[in-house]
XYZ file of C-alpha atoms in Angstrom:
314
model
C 0.000 0.000 0.000
C 1.306 3.437 -0.968
C 1.395 6.116 1.722
C -0.087 8.714 -0.661
C -3.324 6.724 -0.786
C -3.767 7.067 2.960
C -2.802 10.736 2.776
C -5.455 11.341 0.092
C -8.024 9.505 2.214
C -7.280 11.721 5.230
C -7.506 14.902 3.169
C -10.868 13.925 1.703
C -12.168 13.177 5.204
C -10.823 16.514 6.451
C -12.230 18.634 3.602
C -15.374 16.562 2.992
C -14.859 16.998 -0.747
C -12.931 15.405 -3.586
C -12.761 18.765 -5.366
C -11.385 20.645 -2.331
C -8.795 17.911 -1.765
C -7.723 18.131 -5.414
C -7.233 21.893 -5.130
C -5.181 21.573 -1.925
C -3.073 18.818 -3.420
C -2.495 20.425 -6.807
C -4.072 17.416 -8.531
C -7.206 16.865 -10.575
C -10.408 15.639 -8.975
C -10.234 12.477 -11.061
C -6.698 11.785 -9.743
C -7.935 11.999 -6.137
C -10.884 9.780 -7.017
C -8.528 7.159 -8.505
C -6.390 7.203 -5.350
C -9.412 6.576 -3.133
C -10.600 3.803 -5.435
C -7.148 2.195 -5.311
C -7.215 2.326 -1.503
C -10.679 0.780 -1.400
C -9.473 -2.006 -3.690
C -6.568 -2.607 -1.282
C -8.830 -2.972 1.772
C -11.605 -4.718 -0.157
C -14.538 -2.470 0.733
C -15.850 1.101 0.209
C -14.494 3.666 2.646
C -16.467 6.784 1.722
C -20.033 7.681 0.860
C -19.850 9.778 -2.316
C -22.161 12.640 -1.350
C -21.782 16.245 -0.282
C -20.130 16.438 2.117
C -18.321 13.106 1.834
C -18.875 10.840 4.854
C -17.207 7.701 6.137
C -18.538 4.208 5.781
C -18.268 1.814 8.724
C -15.027 0.494 7.255
C -13.815 4.058 6.774
C -14.470 4.778 10.459
C -12.343 1.755 11.379
C -9.521 2.804 9.048
C -9.400 6.482 10.046
C -7.429 6.264 13.359
C -4.974 3.768 11.859
C -4.440 5.969 8.790
C -3.736 8.957 11.027
C -1.149 7.054 13.080
C 0.548 5.639 9.985
C 0.807 9.061 8.322
C 2.044 10.674 11.529
C 4.749 8.018 11.875
C 5.683 8.493 8.238
C 6.006 12.248 8.801
C 8.218 11.678 11.837
C 10.349 9.222 9.872
C 10.842 11.762 7.076
C 11.800 14.449 9.590
C 14.266 12.103 11.277
C 15.961 11.247 7.982
C 16.042 14.915 6.995
C 17.765 15.781 10.287
C 20.281 12.987 9.724
C 21.157 14.295 6.260
C 21.493 17.794 7.713
C 24.040 16.535 10.219
C 21.738 16.470 13.241
C 22.790 13.171 14.810
C 23.445 12.338 18.435
C 26.590 10.212 18.119
C 29.387 9.149 15.811
C 30.995 5.746 16.379
C 34.591 5.098 15.318
C 36.569 1.844 15.410
C 40.268 1.847 14.652
C 43.645 0.253 15.134
C 45.222 0.790 18.546
C 48.316 2.777 17.516
C 46.348 5.239 15.393
C 43.807 5.913 18.126
C 46.496 6.285 20.782
C 48.889 8.627 18.972
C 47.457 10.230 15.832
C 43.710 10.493 16.266
C 43.442 12.821 19.327
C 43.860 16.058 17.297
C 41.089 14.906 14.965
C 38.779 14.059 17.851
C 39.381 17.393 19.571
C 38.726 19.424 16.425
C 35.599 17.416 15.607
C 34.236 17.955 19.129
C 34.737 21.687 18.742
C 32.846 21.740 15.449
C 30.083 19.324 16.510
C 29.608 19.749 20.275
C 26.168 18.140 20.092
C 27.535 14.892 18.600
C 28.925 12.378 21.092
C 31.996 10.554 19.819
C 32.393 6.877 20.680
C 35.837 5.499 19.853
C 36.844 1.856 20.179
C 40.300 0.354 19.578
C 40.034 -2.885 17.584
C 42.104 -4.950 15.195
C 41.531 -4.143 11.524
C 39.474 -7.216 10.662
C 37.251 -6.798 13.719
C 36.789 -3.075 13.043
C 35.658 -3.804 9.492
C 33.242 -6.444 10.710
C 31.515 -4.112 13.162
C 31.319 -1.490 10.396
C 29.599 -3.966 8.088
C 27.297 -4.991 10.930
C 26.230 -1.364 11.356
C 27.699 -0.975 14.857
C 30.110 1.835 13.921
C 30.151 4.603 11.305
C 33.849 4.685 10.368
C 36.680 2.143 10.545
C 40.318 3.285 10.542
C 42.202 0.154 9.571
C 45.037 -1.494 7.736
C 43.982 -1.887 4.142
C 42.744 -5.368 3.318
C 41.340 -5.513 -0.226
C 39.465 -8.714 0.569
C 37.418 -6.883 3.215
C 37.443 -3.236 2.140
C 36.368 -3.608 -1.464
C 32.717 -3.682 -2.440
C 30.015 -1.506 -3.965
C 28.731 -0.522 -0.526
C 32.150 0.490 0.839
C 33.926 3.851 0.582
C 37.687 3.560 1.115
C 39.950 6.602 1.433
C 43.744 6.351 1.941
C 45.205 7.802 5.103
C 48.947 6.994 5.138
C 51.555 4.276 4.715
C 54.177 3.383 7.293
C 57.104 0.948 7.519
C 57.112 -2.206 9.596
C 60.128 -2.265 11.916
C 61.733 -4.616 14.394
C 61.372 -4.145 18.152
C 63.905 -5.849 20.400
C 65.643 -5.441 23.717
C 68.702 -3.197 23.736
C 71.051 -6.164 24.217
C 69.505 -8.425 21.570
C 71.949 -9.890 18.989
C 69.984 -8.220 16.174
C 70.767 -4.775 17.590
C 74.193 -4.989 15.885
C 72.501 -4.477 12.496
C 71.621 -1.035 11.179
C 69.162 -2.771 8.859
C 68.209 -6.327 9.697
C 68.284 -8.927 6.879
C 65.030 -10.855 6.602
C 66.843 -14.171 6.475
C 68.566 -13.431 9.786
C 65.395 -12.026 11.343
C 63.427 -15.188 10.508
C 65.778 -17.261 12.680
C 64.555 -15.597 15.885
C 61.335 -16.383 17.757
C 58.758 -13.623 17.621
C 55.870 -12.200 19.572
C 53.076 -11.718 17.038
C 49.515 -10.512 16.853
C 46.863 -13.141 17.387
C 45.642 -15.108 14.398
C 42.979 -13.081 12.587
C 44.766 -9.745 12.951
C 45.699 -8.151 9.631
C 49.272 -7.459 10.816
C 49.811 -11.172 11.450
C 48.783 -11.983 7.870
C 50.857 -9.148 6.408
C 54.095 -10.248 8.106
C 53.502 -13.938 7.400
C 52.840 -13.310 3.706
C 55.895 -11.092 3.341
C 58.172 -13.752 4.825
C 56.571 -16.492 2.739
C 57.280 -14.535 -0.468
C 60.968 -14.788 0.428
C 60.780 -18.479 1.200
C 60.903 -17.836 4.946
C 58.533 -18.738 7.754
C 57.268 -16.867 10.772
C 58.670 -18.366 13.978
C 55.796 -17.745 16.393
C 56.615 -17.991 20.086
C 53.818 -15.939 21.618
C 50.543 -14.330 20.510
C 49.459 -10.937 21.862
C 46.926 -8.243 21.037
C 48.015 -5.052 22.834
C 50.986 -2.765 22.287
C 51.774 -2.636 26.004
C 51.993 -6.416 26.031
C 54.445 -6.394 23.116
C 56.711 -3.912 24.862
C 56.579 -5.824 28.123
C 57.375 -9.175 26.546
C 60.146 -7.907 24.264
C 61.775 -6.110 27.206
C 62.462 -9.531 28.756
C 65.137 -10.088 26.095
C 64.263 -13.291 24.255
C 61.661 -12.292 21.679
C 61.454 -9.759 18.888
C 58.351 -8.250 17.307
C 57.597 -6.799 13.880
C 55.377 -3.779 14.420
C 54.257 -0.720 12.441
C 56.193 2.457 13.115
C 53.267 4.233 14.783
C 53.053 1.410 17.329
C 56.664 2.030 18.324
C 56.352 5.698 19.306
C 56.914 5.053 23.010
C 59.822 2.703 22.350
C 62.323 5.118 20.806
C 63.014 6.849 24.113
C 63.083 3.629 26.159
C 66.726 2.759 26.987
C 65.833 -0.903 27.404
C 64.476 -1.242 23.865
C 65.814 -0.856 20.339
C 64.006 -0.323 17.051
C 65.623 -1.287 13.744
C 64.449 -1.112 10.131
C 64.772 -4.133 7.876
C 66.690 -4.559 4.679
C 64.873 -4.621 1.366
C 62.330 -5.693 0.385
C 60.780 -3.219 2.804
C 57.420 -4.012 4.321
C 54.798 -1.316 4.786
C 51.222 -1.249 5.889
C 48.646 1.028 4.303
C 46.152 2.602 6.653
C 42.774 3.618 5.241
C 39.479 5.118 6.341
C 36.431 3.033 5.546
C 32.736 3.833 5.741
C 29.643 2.801 3.803
C 28.143 4.658 0.849
C 25.022 5.642 2.796
C 27.006 6.968 5.779
C 29.363 8.856 3.481
C 26.496 11.264 2.653
C 26.040 12.340 6.286
C 27.750 15.715 6.971
C 29.394 14.908 10.354
C 30.882 11.715 8.937
C 32.121 13.571 5.859
C 33.714 16.175 8.113
C 35.376 13.554 10.311
C 36.953 11.953 7.241
C 38.154 15.365 6.032
C 39.738 16.152 9.387
C 41.430 12.763 9.537
C 42.847 13.245 6.039
C 44.195 16.670 7.040
C 45.529 15.976 10.528
C 46.598 12.328 10.652
C 50.174 11.864 9.466
C 52.618 8.953 9.770
C 54.655 9.024 12.958
C 58.306 9.769 12.399
C 60.462 7.940 14.897
C 61.655 10.016 17.841
C 59.832 13.066 16.460
C 56.422 11.402 16.826
C 55.496 12.868 20.192
C 56.688 16.314 19.161
C 54.656 16.090 15.960
C 51.492 15.102 17.794
C 51.941 17.983 20.241
C 52.502 20.407 17.370
C 49.269 19.329 15.725
C 47.373 19.918 18.957
C 48.811 23.440 19.222
C 47.609 24.332 15.722
C 43.973 23.486 16.446
C-alpha cells in the first residue's frame, strides 16, 4: 500500500470533498478519485459515501485512526531522515587500530568535538578485521584500519587512503639483532617472535611477506596489545615486527631498540572506511576530512613532538 493513498483519504475526510482535496493537493479531482478507489481495492470495501459532504462508511471509520497514526509516523520518519542528512545526529561511532587511536587520532577528535559539540563521539580500539566487521554490521560509522582488499572492497564500501608506514623490528637493547643497522630478513626469521593473534591483519601481512621470500614466521607468543608487546620484548628473548606508529613510546626507552629491515621493505597502508550511505552524512564527511588533514605517519623520535605540534595548531 502506498502512503499517498492514505494521505489522500485523510484529506478527503478533512475537507469533505474530492474537489477541495484536489485543489489543496495540486491534482485533478479524477486523480484523487482514482487514489481513493485504489485504496478501497486494497482494503476490499468502500471507505467513503460519495455525497456532499463526503462521509465515512463503517469500514472508513475503522480505518481512520490507523491511517492517522501511519501518516504521523511516516512524517516523523521523514523528519528524522532529513535531520540525519542535515548533520543532526546524536553520536558518531569510530573503530580503529590501537596505535592510530592512541597517537594520531586525538587532534582529529578534539577538532571534531569543537565543530560538533552536540555529537557524542564513541571510539573503540580494535584490530583491523574486527573493526571492518563491526562497520559492516552497522555498529560503527567509520573504521580506521590497515587496508585489506578482501574486506574493504565492495560496492557498498567507501575507502579513502590515510597513510603508509614501515614495519620495523622491536627488540631489547642487548639483543643480537641490535648490531645491524638494517636487519636482513633471512637473519630475522631465525629468531622467535611475539606476534599478533591469528585473525589480525598485521599477522597476515608479516607472514605473507616472509613467505614470499621463502621464509617462515617463527611464532613464540601471541598478543593483542601494544603494552603487552613492549613488556614481553623487554624480557630479552623475543622480537616483534610492528608498524612504526606502534613504536612511538619505544624510541626513548633505553631498554628497547628499534631497527628497520633490509629490502624488500614491508609497509602497511592505513585507510578510512565507511559505507556509501554513511558517506552522505555531513558529520561523517567532516570527520573523514579532518582525519585526512591531521593524521600523518609518525616519524620515529619526532612522533610525540609532531602530535603535540598538531594539537597546538587546532
